[in-house]
Short mmCIF file of C-alpha atoms in Angstrom, two decimals:
data_model
loop_
_atom_site.label_atom_id
_atom_site.label_comp_id
_atom_site.label_asym_id
_atom_site.label_seq_id
_atom_site.Cartn_x
_atom_site.Cartn_y
_atom_site.Cartn_z
CA MET E 1 -12.84 -6.56 -13.79
CA PRO E 2 -16.67 -7.67 -12.17
CA TYR E 3 -19.27 -7.61 -15.15
CA SER E 4 -22.24 -5.12 -15.00
CA SER E 5 -25.81 -6.90 -14.49
CA GLY E 6 -26.79 -6.77 -18.58
CA THR E 7 -29.86 -4.05 -18.10
CA SER E 8 -29.42 -3.26 -21.61
CA GLY E 9 -27.81 -5.83 -23.20
CA THR E 10 -25.46 -8.61 -22.26
CA PRO E 11 -23.10 -8.17 -19.50
CA LYS E 12 -19.61 -6.01 -19.94
CA GLY E 13 -16.65 -6.31 -17.90
CA VAL E 14 -16.17 -3.14 -16.22
CA LEU E 15 -12.64 -1.97 -15.44
CA LEU E 16 -12.74 -0.67 -12.14
CA SER E 17 -8.90 0.71 -10.83
CA GLN E 18 -7.75 0.39 -7.20
CA TYR E 19 -8.25 4.03 -6.89
CA ASN E 20 -11.70 3.46 -7.91
CA LEU E 21 -12.82 1.26 -5.04
CA VAL E 22 -10.46 2.59 -2.52
CA ALA E 23 -12.76 6.05 -3.53
CA ASN E 24 -16.17 4.13 -2.93
CA VAL E 25 -15.26 2.64 0.25
CA ALA E 26 -14.33 6.02 1.41
CA GLN E 27 -17.83 7.18 -0.27
CA SER E 28 -20.04 4.46 1.15
CA SER E 29 -18.25 4.83 4.88
CA ALA E 30 -19.39 8.19 5.21
CA PHE E 31 -23.44 7.11 4.81
CA PHE E 32 -23.10 3.20 6.45
CA ARG E 33 -21.08 4.18 9.47
CA VAL E 34 -19.68 0.82 9.85
CA THR E 35 -17.88 0.09 12.97
CA PRO E 36 -15.14 -2.11 13.91
CA ASP E 37 -17.59 -3.25 16.67
CA ASP E 38 -19.84 -4.14 13.91
CA VAL E 39 -20.53 -7.86 12.44
CA LEU E 40 -21.44 -8.08 8.77
CA LEU E 41 -22.90 -11.14 7.31
CA ALA E 42 -21.79 -11.62 3.90
CA VAL E 43 -24.38 -13.26 1.72
CA LEU E 44 -23.60 -11.78 -1.40
CA PRO E 45 -20.81 -12.81 -3.85
CA PHE E 46 -17.64 -11.13 -3.95
CA PHE E 47 -17.09 -11.69 -7.38
CA HIS E 48 -20.38 -9.00 -7.49
CA ILE E 49 -19.33 -5.56 -7.19
CA TYR E 50 -21.69 -5.31 -4.54
CA GLY E 51 -20.36 -7.80 -2.26
CA LEU E 52 -16.76 -6.59 -3.10
CA THR E 53 -17.02 -2.93 -2.26
CA VAL E 54 -19.78 -3.01 0.30
CA LEU E 55 -18.96 -5.84 2.35
CA LEU E 56 -15.74 -6.76 1.29
CA ASN E 57 -13.61 -4.17 1.01
CA LEU E 58 -15.74 -1.88 3.27
CA ALA E 59 -15.36 -4.15 5.95
CA LEU E 60 -11.71 -4.77 5.78
CA GLY E 61 -11.51 -0.64 5.69
CA GLU E 62 -13.01 -0.09 9.03
CA ARG E 63 -11.86 -3.36 10.66
CA ALA E 64 -15.51 -5.12 11.42
CA ARG E 65 -15.72 -8.53 11.71
CA LEU E 66 -17.07 -10.42 8.39
CA VAL E 67 -18.97 -13.63 8.48
CA THR E 68 -19.29 -15.18 5.06
CA MET E 69 -21.71 -17.76 3.48
CA PRO E 70 -21.06 -19.93 0.48
CA LYS E 71 -24.73 -19.54 -0.83
CA PHE E 72 -28.19 -18.40 0.43
CA ASP E 73 -30.55 -20.73 2.58
CA LEU E 74 -32.83 -18.53 4.60
CA ALA E 75 -32.52 -20.90 7.81
CA GLU E 76 -28.80 -20.98 8.04
CA PHE E 77 -28.74 -17.14 6.95
CA LEU E 78 -31.28 -16.53 10.47
CA ARG E 79 -29.15 -19.35 12.07
CA ILE E 80 -25.35 -17.31 11.67
CA THR E 81 -27.06 -13.69 12.56
CA GLN E 82 -28.09 -15.04 15.66
CA ASP E 83 -25.18 -17.37 16.25
CA HIS E 84 -22.54 -14.68 15.64
CA ARG E 85 -24.79 -11.76 16.90
CA CYS E 86 -24.75 -9.98 13.51
CA THR E 87 -25.61 -6.29 13.88
CA TYR E 88 -25.68 -5.06 10.05
CA LEU E 89 -26.87 -6.76 7.28
CA PHE E 90 -26.56 -5.86 3.25
CA ILE E 91 -28.81 -7.93 1.34
CA ALA E 92 -31.02 -7.76 -1.75
CA PRO E 93 -35.33 -7.07 -1.92
CA PRO E 94 -35.73 -11.24 -2.03
CA ILE E 95 -34.18 -11.57 0.96
CA ALA E 96 -36.00 -8.15 2.33
CA VAL E 97 -39.38 -10.17 1.30
CA ALA E 98 -38.42 -13.25 3.58
CA LEU E 99 -37.27 -11.25 6.91
CA ALA E 100 -40.40 -9.34 6.57
CA LYS E 101 -42.87 -12.46 6.17
CA HIS E 102 -41.50 -16.20 6.73
CA PRO E 103 -42.48 -17.01 9.70
CA LEU E 104 -39.30 -19.25 10.09
CA VAL E 105 -37.65 -15.53 11.34
CA ASP E 106 -39.66 -15.73 14.57
CA GLN E 107 -37.62 -19.14 15.94
CA TYR E 108 -34.70 -17.06 16.06
CA ASP E 109 -33.07 -14.19 18.10
CA LEU E 110 -32.32 -11.13 16.09
CA SER E 111 -31.96 -8.60 18.53
CA SER E 112 -28.37 -7.89 17.77
CA VAL E 113 -29.46 -6.59 14.44
CA ARG E 114 -29.13 -2.60 14.22
CA VAL E 115 -29.17 -1.83 10.63
CA VAL E 116 -30.19 -3.99 7.08
CA LEU E 117 -29.62 -1.98 3.82
CA SER E 118 -30.94 -3.00 0.48
CA GLY E 119 -29.36 -2.56 -2.79
CA ALA E 120 -29.56 -4.52 -6.10
CA ALA E 121 -33.00 -3.47 -7.14
CA PRO E 122 -35.76 -1.26 -5.92
CA LEU E 123 -36.83 -1.72 -2.43
CA ASP E 124 -40.37 -0.90 -1.64
CA GLY E 125 -40.91 1.23 0.86
CA GLU E 126 -43.96 -0.71 2.59
CA LEU E 127 -41.67 -3.67 2.61
CA GLY E 128 -38.71 -2.05 3.78
CA HIS E 129 -40.77 -0.66 6.82
CA ALA E 130 -42.24 -4.12 7.29
CA VAL E 131 -38.66 -5.40 7.75
CA ALA E 132 -37.67 -2.73 10.48
CA LYS E 133 -40.41 -3.23 12.24
CA ARG E 134 -40.45 -7.01 12.80
CA LEU E 135 -36.46 -6.70 13.46
CA GLY E 136 -36.43 -3.59 15.53
CA CYS E 137 -33.71 -1.91 13.12
CA THR E 138 -33.06 0.81 11.13
CA MET E 139 -33.65 -0.05 7.27
CA LEU E 140 -31.68 1.46 4.46
CA GLN E 141 -31.82 1.83 0.77
CA GLY E 142 -29.00 2.42 -1.79
CA TYR E 143 -28.52 2.23 -4.80
CA GLY E 144 -25.66 2.05 -7.58
CA MET E 145 -24.06 0.23 -10.92
CA THR E 146 -21.08 -1.74 -11.54
CA GLU E 147 -19.59 1.26 -13.25
CA LEU E 148 -19.76 3.20 -10.21
CA SER E 149 -17.69 1.00 -8.03
CA PRO E 150 -21.00 0.92 -7.49
CA VAL E 151 -22.87 2.93 -4.44
CA SER E 152 -23.46 6.65 -5.63
CA HIS E 153 -26.76 7.29 -3.79
CA ALA E 154 -27.78 5.60 -0.23
CA ILE E 155 -30.20 6.82 2.50
CA PRO E 156 -27.50 7.28 5.53
CA ARG E 157 -27.93 5.45 8.51
CA ASP E 158 -27.52 8.98 10.57
CA GLY E 159 -30.85 10.91 9.92
CA ALA E 160 -32.65 7.94 8.02
CA GLU E 161 -35.56 8.52 9.92
CA ASN E 162 -35.57 11.93 7.85
CA VAL E 163 -35.55 10.54 4.31
CA PRO E 164 -38.24 8.07 2.48
CA LEU E 165 -37.49 4.41 2.36
CA ASP E 166 -39.15 4.31 -1.09
CA SER E 167 -36.08 6.12 -2.10
CA VAL E 168 -32.29 6.09 -3.01
CA GLY E 169 -31.68 8.80 -0.50
CA TYR E 170 -28.53 11.39 -1.18
CA ALA E 171 -25.75 11.12 -3.33
CA VAL E 172 -22.72 10.37 -1.59
CA PRO E 173 -19.86 12.17 -0.95
CA ASN E 174 -17.95 13.40 -4.15
CA THR E 175 -20.73 12.48 -6.68
CA GLU E 176 -22.12 14.88 -9.06
CA CYS E 177 -25.50 13.95 -10.60
CA LYS E 178 -27.57 14.96 -13.53
CA LEU E 179 -31.51 14.58 -13.80
CA LEU E 180 -33.36 13.64 -17.36
CA ASP E 181 -36.69 13.54 -18.66
CA PRO E 182 -37.21 10.36 -20.26
CA PRO E 183 -35.88 12.05 -23.90
CA ARG E 184 -33.02 12.62 -22.06
CA THR E 185 -33.40 16.44 -22.22
CA LYS E 186 -31.45 17.86 -19.37
CA LYS E 187 -33.79 19.09 -16.76
CA SER E 188 -31.77 19.81 -13.76
CA THR E 189 -27.84 19.57 -13.64
CA SER E 190 -24.88 20.32 -11.51
CA ARG E 191 -21.82 21.54 -13.31
CA PRO E 192 -21.47 18.46 -15.76
CA LYS E 193 -18.40 17.49 -16.84
CA ASP E 194 -16.80 15.11 -19.93
CA ARG E 195 -14.42 13.48 -17.73
CA ALA E 196 -14.90 12.38 -13.73
CA PRO E 197 -12.95 14.15 -11.13
CA PRO E 198 -9.75 12.64 -9.70
CA GLY E 199 -10.36 9.59 -7.16
CA SER E 200 -13.59 9.25 -8.45
CA SER E 201 -15.47 5.72 -8.06
CA LEU E 202 -16.18 5.87 -12.14
CA SER E 203 -15.06 3.39 -14.26
CA ALA E 204 -12.55 3.89 -17.08
CA ALA E 205 -14.19 1.93 -19.73
CA ARG E 206 -15.87 -1.59 -19.99
CA ARG E 207 -15.24 -4.62 -22.34
CA SER E 208 -17.77 -6.63 -24.34
CA CYS E 209 -17.44 -10.79 -23.75
CA SER E 210 -15.32 -11.04 -27.17
CA ALA E 211 -12.97 -8.85 -25.55
CA THR E 212 -12.20 -10.40 -22.27
#
């Protein structure tokens, strides 16, 4: 039961089933194209749904190598990326800022990095392009929430050059979306459903702190 970020209030425990997590690994895999040849650097905590699904479970599912860090330190992050020849970095925007602008980056050989994906907060398109240019890699962005296990949208690795980097890309497979104007009047919709379809990554419920 990972906790939400508490965007609209205090963090709440989110009930996720094994099926939720397995479904989202399959959905994410279709877009991120992690392979057994990839080396992933896990700087995100596994108690957070981003780290749990997109790093731990996805790496296990695709039989990729996963290198872990106990906490983020830029010099150590760069050293591990260099020494372990990491190919795929899953990060948040503050790390993207460092990769794009910090002079320490030039002291390390990061030529093994093929893909960097940013999530957990909005990534500015200009910043993303700066990371891609400096590292010579493909830059992706994803969107999600704890209640969705978490990935709902992402820029796919295949064809990333055709998707604006300041967008969240496309809905992952088997995900239905609805666009709402600010007053929450329906603007555009696929078939709305009261309940998620079988096999979905959508959580069944949330629990307050007092209940957990």
